[in-house]
Coordinates of C-alpha atoms and ligand atoms in Angstrom, one line a residue:
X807 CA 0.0 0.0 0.0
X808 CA 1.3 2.8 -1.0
X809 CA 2.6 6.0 2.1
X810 CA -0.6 8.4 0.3
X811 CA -3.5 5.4 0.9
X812 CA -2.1 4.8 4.4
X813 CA -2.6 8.5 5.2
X814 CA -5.7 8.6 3.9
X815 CA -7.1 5.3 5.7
X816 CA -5.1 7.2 9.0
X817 CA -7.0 10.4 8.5
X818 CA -10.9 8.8 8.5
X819 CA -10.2 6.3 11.2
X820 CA -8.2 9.4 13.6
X821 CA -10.9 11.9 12.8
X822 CA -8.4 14.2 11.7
X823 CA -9.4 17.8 10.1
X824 CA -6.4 19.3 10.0
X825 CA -2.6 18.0 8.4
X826 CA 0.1 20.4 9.3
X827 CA 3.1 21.1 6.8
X828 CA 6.0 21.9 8.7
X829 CA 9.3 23.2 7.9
X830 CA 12.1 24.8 10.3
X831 CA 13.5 27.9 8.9
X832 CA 16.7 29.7 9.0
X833 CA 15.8 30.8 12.5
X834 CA 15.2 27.5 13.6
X835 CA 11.6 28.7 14.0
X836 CA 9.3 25.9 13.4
X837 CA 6.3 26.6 11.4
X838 CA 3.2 24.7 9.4
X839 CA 0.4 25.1 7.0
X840 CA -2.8 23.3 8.1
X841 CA -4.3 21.7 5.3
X842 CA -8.5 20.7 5.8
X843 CA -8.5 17.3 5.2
X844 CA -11.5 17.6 3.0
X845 CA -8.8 18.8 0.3
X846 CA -6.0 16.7 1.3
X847 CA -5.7 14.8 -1.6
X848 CA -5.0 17.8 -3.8
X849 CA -1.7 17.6 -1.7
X850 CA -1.0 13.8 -1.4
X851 CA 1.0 13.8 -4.4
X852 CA 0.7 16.5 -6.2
X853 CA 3.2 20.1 -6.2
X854 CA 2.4 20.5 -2.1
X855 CA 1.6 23.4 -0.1
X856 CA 3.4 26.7 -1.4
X857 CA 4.6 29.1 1.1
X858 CA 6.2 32.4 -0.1
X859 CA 10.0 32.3 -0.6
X860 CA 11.3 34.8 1.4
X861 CA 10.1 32.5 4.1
X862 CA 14.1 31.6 4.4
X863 CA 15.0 35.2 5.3
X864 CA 13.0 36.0 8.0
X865 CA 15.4 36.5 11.7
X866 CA 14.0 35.3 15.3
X867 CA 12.4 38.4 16.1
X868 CA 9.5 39.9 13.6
X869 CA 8.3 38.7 10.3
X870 CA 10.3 41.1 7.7
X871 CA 12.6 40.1 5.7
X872 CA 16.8 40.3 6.7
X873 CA 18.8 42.1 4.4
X874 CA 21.0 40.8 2.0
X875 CA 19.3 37.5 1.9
X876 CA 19.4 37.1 -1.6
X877 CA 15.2 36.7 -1.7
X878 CA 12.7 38.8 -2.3
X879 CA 9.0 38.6 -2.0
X880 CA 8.7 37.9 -5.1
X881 CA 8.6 33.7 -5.5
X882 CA 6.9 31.0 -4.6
X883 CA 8.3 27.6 -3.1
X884 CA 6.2 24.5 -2.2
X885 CA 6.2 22.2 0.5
X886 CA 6.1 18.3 -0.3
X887 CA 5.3 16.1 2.5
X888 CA 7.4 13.3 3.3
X889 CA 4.7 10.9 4.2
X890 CA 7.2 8.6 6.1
X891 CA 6.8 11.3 8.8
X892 CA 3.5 11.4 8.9
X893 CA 1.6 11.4 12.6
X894 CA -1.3 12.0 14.6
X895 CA -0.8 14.9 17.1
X896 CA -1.2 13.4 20.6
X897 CA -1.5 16.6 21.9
X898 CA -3.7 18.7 19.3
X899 CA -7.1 17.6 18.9
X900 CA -8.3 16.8 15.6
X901 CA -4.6 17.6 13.8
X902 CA -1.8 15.5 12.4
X903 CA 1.1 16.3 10.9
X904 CA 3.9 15.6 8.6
X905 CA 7.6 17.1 7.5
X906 CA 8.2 18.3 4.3
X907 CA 11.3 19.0 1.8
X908 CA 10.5 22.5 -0.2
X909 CA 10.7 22.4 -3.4
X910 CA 11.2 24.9 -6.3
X911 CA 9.4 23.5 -9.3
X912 CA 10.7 20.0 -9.7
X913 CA 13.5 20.3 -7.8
X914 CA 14.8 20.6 -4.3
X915 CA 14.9 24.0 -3.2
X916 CA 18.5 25.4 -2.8
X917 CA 17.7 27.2 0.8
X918 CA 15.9 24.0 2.0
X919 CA 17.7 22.8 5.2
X920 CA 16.1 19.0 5.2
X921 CA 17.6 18.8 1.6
X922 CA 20.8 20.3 2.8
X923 CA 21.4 17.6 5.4
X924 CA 20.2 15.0 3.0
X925 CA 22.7 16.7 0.2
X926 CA 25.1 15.7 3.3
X927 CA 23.8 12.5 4.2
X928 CA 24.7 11.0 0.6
X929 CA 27.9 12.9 0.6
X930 CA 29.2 10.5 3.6
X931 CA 27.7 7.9 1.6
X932 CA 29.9 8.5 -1.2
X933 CA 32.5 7.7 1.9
X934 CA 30.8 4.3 2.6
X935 CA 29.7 5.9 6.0
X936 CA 26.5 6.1 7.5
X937 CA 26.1 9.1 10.3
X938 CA 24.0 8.4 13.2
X939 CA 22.7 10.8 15.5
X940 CA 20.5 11.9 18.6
X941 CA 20.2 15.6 20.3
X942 CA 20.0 15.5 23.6
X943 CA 17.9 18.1 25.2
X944 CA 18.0 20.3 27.8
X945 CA 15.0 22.5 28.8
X946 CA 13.3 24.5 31.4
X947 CA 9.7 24.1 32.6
X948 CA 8.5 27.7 33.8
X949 CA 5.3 28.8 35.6
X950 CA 3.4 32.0 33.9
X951 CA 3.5 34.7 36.7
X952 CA 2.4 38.3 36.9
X953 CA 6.0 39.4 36.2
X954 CA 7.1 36.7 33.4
X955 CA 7.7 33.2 33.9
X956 CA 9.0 31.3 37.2
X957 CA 10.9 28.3 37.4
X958 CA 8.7 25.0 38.0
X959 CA 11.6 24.0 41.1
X960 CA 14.1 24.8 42.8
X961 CA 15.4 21.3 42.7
X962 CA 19.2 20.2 41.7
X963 CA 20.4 17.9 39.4
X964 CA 19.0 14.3 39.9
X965 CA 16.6 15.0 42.8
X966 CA 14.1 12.6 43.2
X967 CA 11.5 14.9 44.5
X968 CA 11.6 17.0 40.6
X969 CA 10.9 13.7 39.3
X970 CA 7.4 13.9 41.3
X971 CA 6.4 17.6 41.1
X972 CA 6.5 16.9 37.3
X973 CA 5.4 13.2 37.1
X974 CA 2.1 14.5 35.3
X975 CA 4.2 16.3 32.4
X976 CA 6.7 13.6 32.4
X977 CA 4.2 11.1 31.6
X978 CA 2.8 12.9 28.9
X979 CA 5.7 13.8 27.8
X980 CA 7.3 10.5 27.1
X981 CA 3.5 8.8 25.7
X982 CA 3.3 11.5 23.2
X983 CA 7.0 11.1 21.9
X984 CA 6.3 7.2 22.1
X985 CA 2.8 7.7 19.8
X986 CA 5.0 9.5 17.2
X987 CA 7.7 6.9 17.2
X988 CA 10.3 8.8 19.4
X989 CA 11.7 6.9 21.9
X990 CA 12.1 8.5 25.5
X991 CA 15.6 6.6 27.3
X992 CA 15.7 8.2 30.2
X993 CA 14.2 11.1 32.1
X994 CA 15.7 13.4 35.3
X995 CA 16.1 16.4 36.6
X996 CA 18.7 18.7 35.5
X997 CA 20.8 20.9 38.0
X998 CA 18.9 23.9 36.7
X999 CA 15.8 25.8 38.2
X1000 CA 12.7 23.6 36.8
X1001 CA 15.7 22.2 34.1
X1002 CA 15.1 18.3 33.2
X1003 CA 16.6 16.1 30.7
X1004 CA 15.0 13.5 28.2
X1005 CA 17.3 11.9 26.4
X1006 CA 15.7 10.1 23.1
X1007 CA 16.9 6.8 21.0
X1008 CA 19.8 7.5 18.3
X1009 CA 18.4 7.6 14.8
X1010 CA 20.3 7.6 11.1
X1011 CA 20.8 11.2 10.5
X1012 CA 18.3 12.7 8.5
X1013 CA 15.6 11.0 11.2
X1014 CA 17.2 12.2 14.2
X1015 CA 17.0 15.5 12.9
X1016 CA 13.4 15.3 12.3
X1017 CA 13.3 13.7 16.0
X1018 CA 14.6 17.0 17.2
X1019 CA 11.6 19.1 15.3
X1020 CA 9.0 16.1 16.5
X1021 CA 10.7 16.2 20.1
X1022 CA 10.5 20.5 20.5
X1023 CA 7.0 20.6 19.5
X1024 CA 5.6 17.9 21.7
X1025 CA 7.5 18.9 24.8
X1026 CA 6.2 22.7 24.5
X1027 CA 2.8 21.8 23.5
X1028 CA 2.4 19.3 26.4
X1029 CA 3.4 21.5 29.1
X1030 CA 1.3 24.3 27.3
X1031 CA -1.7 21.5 28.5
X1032 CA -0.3 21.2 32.1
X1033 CA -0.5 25.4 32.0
X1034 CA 3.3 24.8 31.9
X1035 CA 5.7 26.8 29.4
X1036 CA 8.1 24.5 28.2
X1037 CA 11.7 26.2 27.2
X1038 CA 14.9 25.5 25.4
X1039 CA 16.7 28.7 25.3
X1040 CA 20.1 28.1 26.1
X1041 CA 20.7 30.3 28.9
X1042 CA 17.7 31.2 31.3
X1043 CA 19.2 32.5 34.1
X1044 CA 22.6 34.2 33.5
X1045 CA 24.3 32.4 36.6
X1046 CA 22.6 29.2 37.0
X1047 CA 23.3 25.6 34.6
X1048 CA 22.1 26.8 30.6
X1049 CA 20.2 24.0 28.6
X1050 CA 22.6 22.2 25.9
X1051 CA 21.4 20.3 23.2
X1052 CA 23.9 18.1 22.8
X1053 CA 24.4 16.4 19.6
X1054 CA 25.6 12.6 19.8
X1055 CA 27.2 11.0 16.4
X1056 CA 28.8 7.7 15.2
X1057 CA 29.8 6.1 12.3
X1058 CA 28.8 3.1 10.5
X1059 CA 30.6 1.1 7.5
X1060 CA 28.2 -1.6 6.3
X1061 CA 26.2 -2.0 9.4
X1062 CA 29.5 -1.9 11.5
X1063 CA 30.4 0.8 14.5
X1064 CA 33.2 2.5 12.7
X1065 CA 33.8 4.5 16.4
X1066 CA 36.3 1.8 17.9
X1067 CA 39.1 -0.7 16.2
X1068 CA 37.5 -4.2 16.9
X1069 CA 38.7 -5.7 20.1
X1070 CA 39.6 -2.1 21.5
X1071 CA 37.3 -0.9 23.3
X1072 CA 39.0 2.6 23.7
X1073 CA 40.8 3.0 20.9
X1074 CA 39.4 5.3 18.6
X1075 CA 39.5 4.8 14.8
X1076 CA 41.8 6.5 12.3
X1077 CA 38.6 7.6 10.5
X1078 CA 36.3 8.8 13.8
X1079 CA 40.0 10.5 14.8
X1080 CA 39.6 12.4 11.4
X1081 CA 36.4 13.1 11.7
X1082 CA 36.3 14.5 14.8
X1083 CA 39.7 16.6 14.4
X1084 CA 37.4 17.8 11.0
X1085 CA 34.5 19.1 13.9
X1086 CA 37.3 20.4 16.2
X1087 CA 38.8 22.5 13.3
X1088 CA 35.5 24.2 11.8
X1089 CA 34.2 24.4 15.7
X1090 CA 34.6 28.3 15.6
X1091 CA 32.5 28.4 12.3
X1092 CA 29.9 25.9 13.4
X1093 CA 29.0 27.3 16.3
X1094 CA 27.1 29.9 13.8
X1095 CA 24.8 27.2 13.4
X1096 CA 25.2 24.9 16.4
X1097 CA 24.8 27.1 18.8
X1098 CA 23.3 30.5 16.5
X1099 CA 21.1 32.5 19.1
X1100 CA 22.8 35.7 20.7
X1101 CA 21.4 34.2 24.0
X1102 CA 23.8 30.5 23.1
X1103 CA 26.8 32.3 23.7
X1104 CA 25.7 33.1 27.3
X1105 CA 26.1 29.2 27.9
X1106 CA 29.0 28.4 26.3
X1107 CA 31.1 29.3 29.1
X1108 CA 34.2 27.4 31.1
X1109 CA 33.0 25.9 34.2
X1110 CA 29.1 25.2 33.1
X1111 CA 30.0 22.4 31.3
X1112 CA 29.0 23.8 28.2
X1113 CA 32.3 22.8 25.7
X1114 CA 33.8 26.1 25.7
X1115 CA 37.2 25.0 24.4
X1116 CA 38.2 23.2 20.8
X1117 CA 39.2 19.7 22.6
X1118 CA 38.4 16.3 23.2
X1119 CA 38.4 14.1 26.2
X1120 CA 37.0 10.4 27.5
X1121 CA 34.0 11.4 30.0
X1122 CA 35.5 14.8 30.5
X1123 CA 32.6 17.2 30.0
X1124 CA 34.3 20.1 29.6
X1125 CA 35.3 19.8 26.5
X1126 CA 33.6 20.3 23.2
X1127 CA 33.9 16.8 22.1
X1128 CA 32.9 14.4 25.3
X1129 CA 33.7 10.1 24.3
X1130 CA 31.2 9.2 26.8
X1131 CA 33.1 6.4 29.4
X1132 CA 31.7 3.3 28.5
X1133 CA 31.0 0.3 31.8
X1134 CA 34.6 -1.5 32.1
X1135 CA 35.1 -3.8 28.7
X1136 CA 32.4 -2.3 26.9
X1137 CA 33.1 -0.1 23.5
X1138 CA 33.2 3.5 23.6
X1139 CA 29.5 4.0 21.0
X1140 CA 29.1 7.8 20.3
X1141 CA 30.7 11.1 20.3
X1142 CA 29.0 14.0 21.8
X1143 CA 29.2 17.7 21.0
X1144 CA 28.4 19.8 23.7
X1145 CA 28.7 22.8 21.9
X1146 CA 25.1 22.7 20.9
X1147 CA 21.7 23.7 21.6
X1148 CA 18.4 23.7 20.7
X1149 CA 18.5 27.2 19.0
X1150 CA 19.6 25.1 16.5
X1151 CA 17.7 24.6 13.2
X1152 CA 18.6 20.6 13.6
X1153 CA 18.7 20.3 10.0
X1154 CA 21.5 22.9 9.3
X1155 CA 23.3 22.1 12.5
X1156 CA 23.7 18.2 11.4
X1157 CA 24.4 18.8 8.0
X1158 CA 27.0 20.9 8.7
X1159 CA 28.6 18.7 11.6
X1160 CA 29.0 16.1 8.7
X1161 CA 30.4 18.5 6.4
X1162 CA 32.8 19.1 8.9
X1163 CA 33.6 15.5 9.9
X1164 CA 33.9 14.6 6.5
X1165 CA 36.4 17.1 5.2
X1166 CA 38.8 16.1 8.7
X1167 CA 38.5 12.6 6.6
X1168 CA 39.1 14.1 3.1
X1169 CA 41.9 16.2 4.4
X1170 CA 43.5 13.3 7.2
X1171 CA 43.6 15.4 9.6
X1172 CA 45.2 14.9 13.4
X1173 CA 43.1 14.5 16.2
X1174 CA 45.3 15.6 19.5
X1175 CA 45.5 14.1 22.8
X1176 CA 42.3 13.7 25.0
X1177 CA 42.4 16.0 27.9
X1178 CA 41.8 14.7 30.9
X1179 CA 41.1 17.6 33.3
X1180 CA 39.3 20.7 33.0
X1181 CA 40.6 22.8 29.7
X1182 CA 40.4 26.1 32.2
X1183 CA 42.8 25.1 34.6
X1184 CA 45.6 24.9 32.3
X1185 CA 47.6 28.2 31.1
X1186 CA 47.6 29.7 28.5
X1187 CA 51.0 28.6 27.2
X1188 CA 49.8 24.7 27.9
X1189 CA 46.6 25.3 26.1
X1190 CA 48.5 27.0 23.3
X1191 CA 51.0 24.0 22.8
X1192 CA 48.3 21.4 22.8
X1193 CA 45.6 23.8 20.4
X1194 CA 43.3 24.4 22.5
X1195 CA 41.4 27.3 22.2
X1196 CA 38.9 29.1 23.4
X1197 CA 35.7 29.1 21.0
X1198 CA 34.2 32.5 19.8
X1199 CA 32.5 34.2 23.1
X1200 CA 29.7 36.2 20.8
X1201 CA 27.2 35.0 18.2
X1202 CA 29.0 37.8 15.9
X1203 CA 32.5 36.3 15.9
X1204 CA 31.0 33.0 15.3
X1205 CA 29.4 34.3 12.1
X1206 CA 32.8 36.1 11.3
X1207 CA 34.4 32.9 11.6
X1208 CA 31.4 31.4 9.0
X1209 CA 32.3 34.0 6.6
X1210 CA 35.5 32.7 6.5
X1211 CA 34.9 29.1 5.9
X1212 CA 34.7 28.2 2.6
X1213 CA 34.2 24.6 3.2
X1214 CA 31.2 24.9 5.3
X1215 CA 30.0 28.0 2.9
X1216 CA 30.6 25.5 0.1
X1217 CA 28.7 22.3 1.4
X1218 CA 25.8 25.0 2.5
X1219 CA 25.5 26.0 -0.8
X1220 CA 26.1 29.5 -2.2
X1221 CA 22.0 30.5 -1.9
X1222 CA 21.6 28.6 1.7
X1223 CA 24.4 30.3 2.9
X1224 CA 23.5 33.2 1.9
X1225 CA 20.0 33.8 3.1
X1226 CA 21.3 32.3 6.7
X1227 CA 24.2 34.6 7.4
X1228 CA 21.4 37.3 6.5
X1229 CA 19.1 36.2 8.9
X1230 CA 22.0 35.4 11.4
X1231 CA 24.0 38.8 11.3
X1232 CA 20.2 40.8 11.5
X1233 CA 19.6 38.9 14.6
X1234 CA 23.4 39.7 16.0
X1235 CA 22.6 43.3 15.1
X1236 CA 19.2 43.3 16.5
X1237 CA 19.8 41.4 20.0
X1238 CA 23.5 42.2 20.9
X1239 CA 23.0 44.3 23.3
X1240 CA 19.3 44.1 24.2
X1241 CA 18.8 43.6 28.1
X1242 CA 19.0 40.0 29.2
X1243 CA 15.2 39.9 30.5
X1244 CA 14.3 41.4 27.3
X1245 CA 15.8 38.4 25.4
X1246 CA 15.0 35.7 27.4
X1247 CA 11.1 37.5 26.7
X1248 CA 11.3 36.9 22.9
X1249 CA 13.0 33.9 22.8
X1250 CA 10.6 32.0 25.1
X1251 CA 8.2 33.1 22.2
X1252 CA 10.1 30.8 19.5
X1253 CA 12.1 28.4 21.6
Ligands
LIG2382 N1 23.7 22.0 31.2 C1 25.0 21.7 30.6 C2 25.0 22.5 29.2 O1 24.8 23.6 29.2 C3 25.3 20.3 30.4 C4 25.3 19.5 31.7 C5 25.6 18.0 31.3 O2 26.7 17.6 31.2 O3 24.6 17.3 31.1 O4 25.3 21.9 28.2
LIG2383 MG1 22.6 17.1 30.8

């Protein structure tokens, strides 16, 4: 049976009305088209819903277009659903929804970020490799008060009694990411005010990204039933623990972990050492879209455990690149950037990470020593001799170091990049020095 019938048979049997189309701009903001399900199957197969192309230039903060973006509002670009995505809404009466690739006529669209990471994903392929991935989120649940929001605890990291004040959302939580296919690992409480952490199941690539979309969306929208506000941004509360998105990769070569030699538990491939030397050297660059929001570079500091530095370690989480200690005898299974958060569109931010992996492969490149302690306690001439450094401290260097990076400008494409340095560097010129409060207030909005 073909994905279009199965919808269709899905739709009558759920009592849906509406289908969104969504798609994650630039921004990272994630937006839809509802579609009435009485003219659904104009859009089964057919050209999809068209959304106006300037879509791909709009910043964080207001609808109007960024300048320099290379669109204008002239042009129109259309959403095709990937059907594979398709789900009932656990949380939305009477909705579904499904994830779409924008297309310009017949072909993908040049600024489309799911057809930049797949673009990406058949690039490693090309290598043999298959990239898998999970983000590992952070966020904040806040209560609505007269002057804001208020954190849902006070609790510290691991406390049992979080675990209960938040059983309800929890619960809900982890069924409606279950109904969609996502699956929930392990839940608790983060050291934050009202911070928790769900980490979800590992996914190939261009799946784990969509997790990420399917994961924000439910997690905010069931909290928004509890009368909860559900939030990512990075960095909440100046002094207190920031919410990461961490972003956990390996490698596969025909169905085999390509992270460890055979027999060697800790021993790191020649190929993952490339790879990740490849993320440590366009670090500074990626950030612009790892970690893109004015408010990210609030978290990425020394000391909150945020990867402030371009180095790796085994369990050391400090550093940008964290080989999570495996139980004695077992393999290490995963890199994890910590140097990420969910101000990320996931698309761009994964795409890019390959790109970066893949030309430390192309290029051989040296991975250094793991360091073993904290990356701030050695000086500056230690730090210097092993090339460590410290990673851009303002969403505006990051971009700067973007601009100068032709292989990540090249693998973005000359239109995607384009259009998302626009909409970056009107958000850096907008926000950078716009109270914290005042932030926070708009970002909550998106994030
Ligand atoms: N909250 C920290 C961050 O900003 C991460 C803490 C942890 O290691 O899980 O990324
Ligand atoms: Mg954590």
């Amino acid at each position: 049976m073909s994905a279009s019938s199965n919808v269709l048979r899905y739709i009558h049997t759920h009592n849906v009305r509406f289908v969104r189309f969504i798609w994650c701009d630039n921004a990272n903001v994630i937006r839809a088209k509802a579609v009435h399900t009485a003219f659904i199957e104009d859009y089964l197969n057919g050209d999809g819903v068209g959304i106006a192309a300037a879509q791909q230039a709009l910043p964080v903060m207001y609808d109007a277009l960024a300048p320099g973006s290379g669109l204008t509002p002239a042009g129109e670009v259309h959403m095709r659903a990937d059907w594979s995505t398709f789900a009932v809404l656990p949380y939305a009466s009477g909705h579904a929804r499904v994830l779409t690739d924008i297309y310009a006529g017949d072909q993908p669209w040049a600024h489309c970020p799911r057809a930049f990471l797949r673009r990406m994903v058949a690039r490693a392929a090309q290598h043999g490799l298959t990239v898998f991935a999970a983000f590992e989120n952070e966020f904040s649940l806040l209560r609505p008060a007269e002057d804001g929001v208020q954190p849902f605890d006070s609790t510290v990291f691991c406390q049992t009694s979080a675990l209960d004040q938040a059983n309800a959302i929890l619960n809900d939580i982890t069924e409606a990411l279950a109904a969609q296919g996502v699956q929930v690992e392990m839940v608790y409480a983060e050291s934050g005010p009202g911070q928790f952490e769900l980490p979800v199941r590992y996914a190939d690539a261009l799946r784990a990204a969509d997790q990420q979309i399917i994961f924000r969306e439910t997690v905010k929208a069931v909290a928004r039933q509890h009368g909860v506000i559900a939030s990512f941004v990075p960095k909440i509360y100046p002094d207190k623990a920031g919410n990461g998105a961490h972003l956990h990769f390996s490698l596969q070569r025909e169905g085999r972990s390509l992270v460890t030699e055979p027999g060697q538990p800790h021993t790191l491939t020649e190929e993952m050492r490339a790879f990740m030397a490849g993320v440590l050297h366009h670090l500074p660059a990626l950030m612009a879209l790892t970690t893109p929001s004015t408010n990210s570079f609030k978290r990425i500091r020394p000391r909150f455990w945020s990867g402030a530095y371009t180095c790796w370690g085994i369990g050391n989480r400090e550093a940008a690149l964290r080989a999570p200690q495996p139980p004695a005898g077992k393999p290490i299974t995963n890199i994890e950037l910590k140097t990420s958060d969910a101000t990320a569109n996931p698309y761009l931010a994964l795409g890019a990470l390959i790109a970066a992996g893949l030309d430390g492969i192309e290029r051989g490149m040296k991975l250094g020593d793991p360091v073993d302690g904290d990356p701030a306690d050695l000086s500056d001439a230690e730090r210097e001799a092993r090339n460590i450094r410290r990673l851009p401290a303002t969403l505006g260097e990051a971009i700067q170091a973007l601009e100068n990076d032709p292989v990540l400008l090249t693998a973005l494409g000359s239109e995607l990049a384009q259009s998302y340095l626009a909409v970056r560097r009107a958000e850096w010129e907008a926000m950078k020095d716009m109270p914290h409060h005042e932030e926070v207030k708009l970002l909550l909005e998106r994030y």
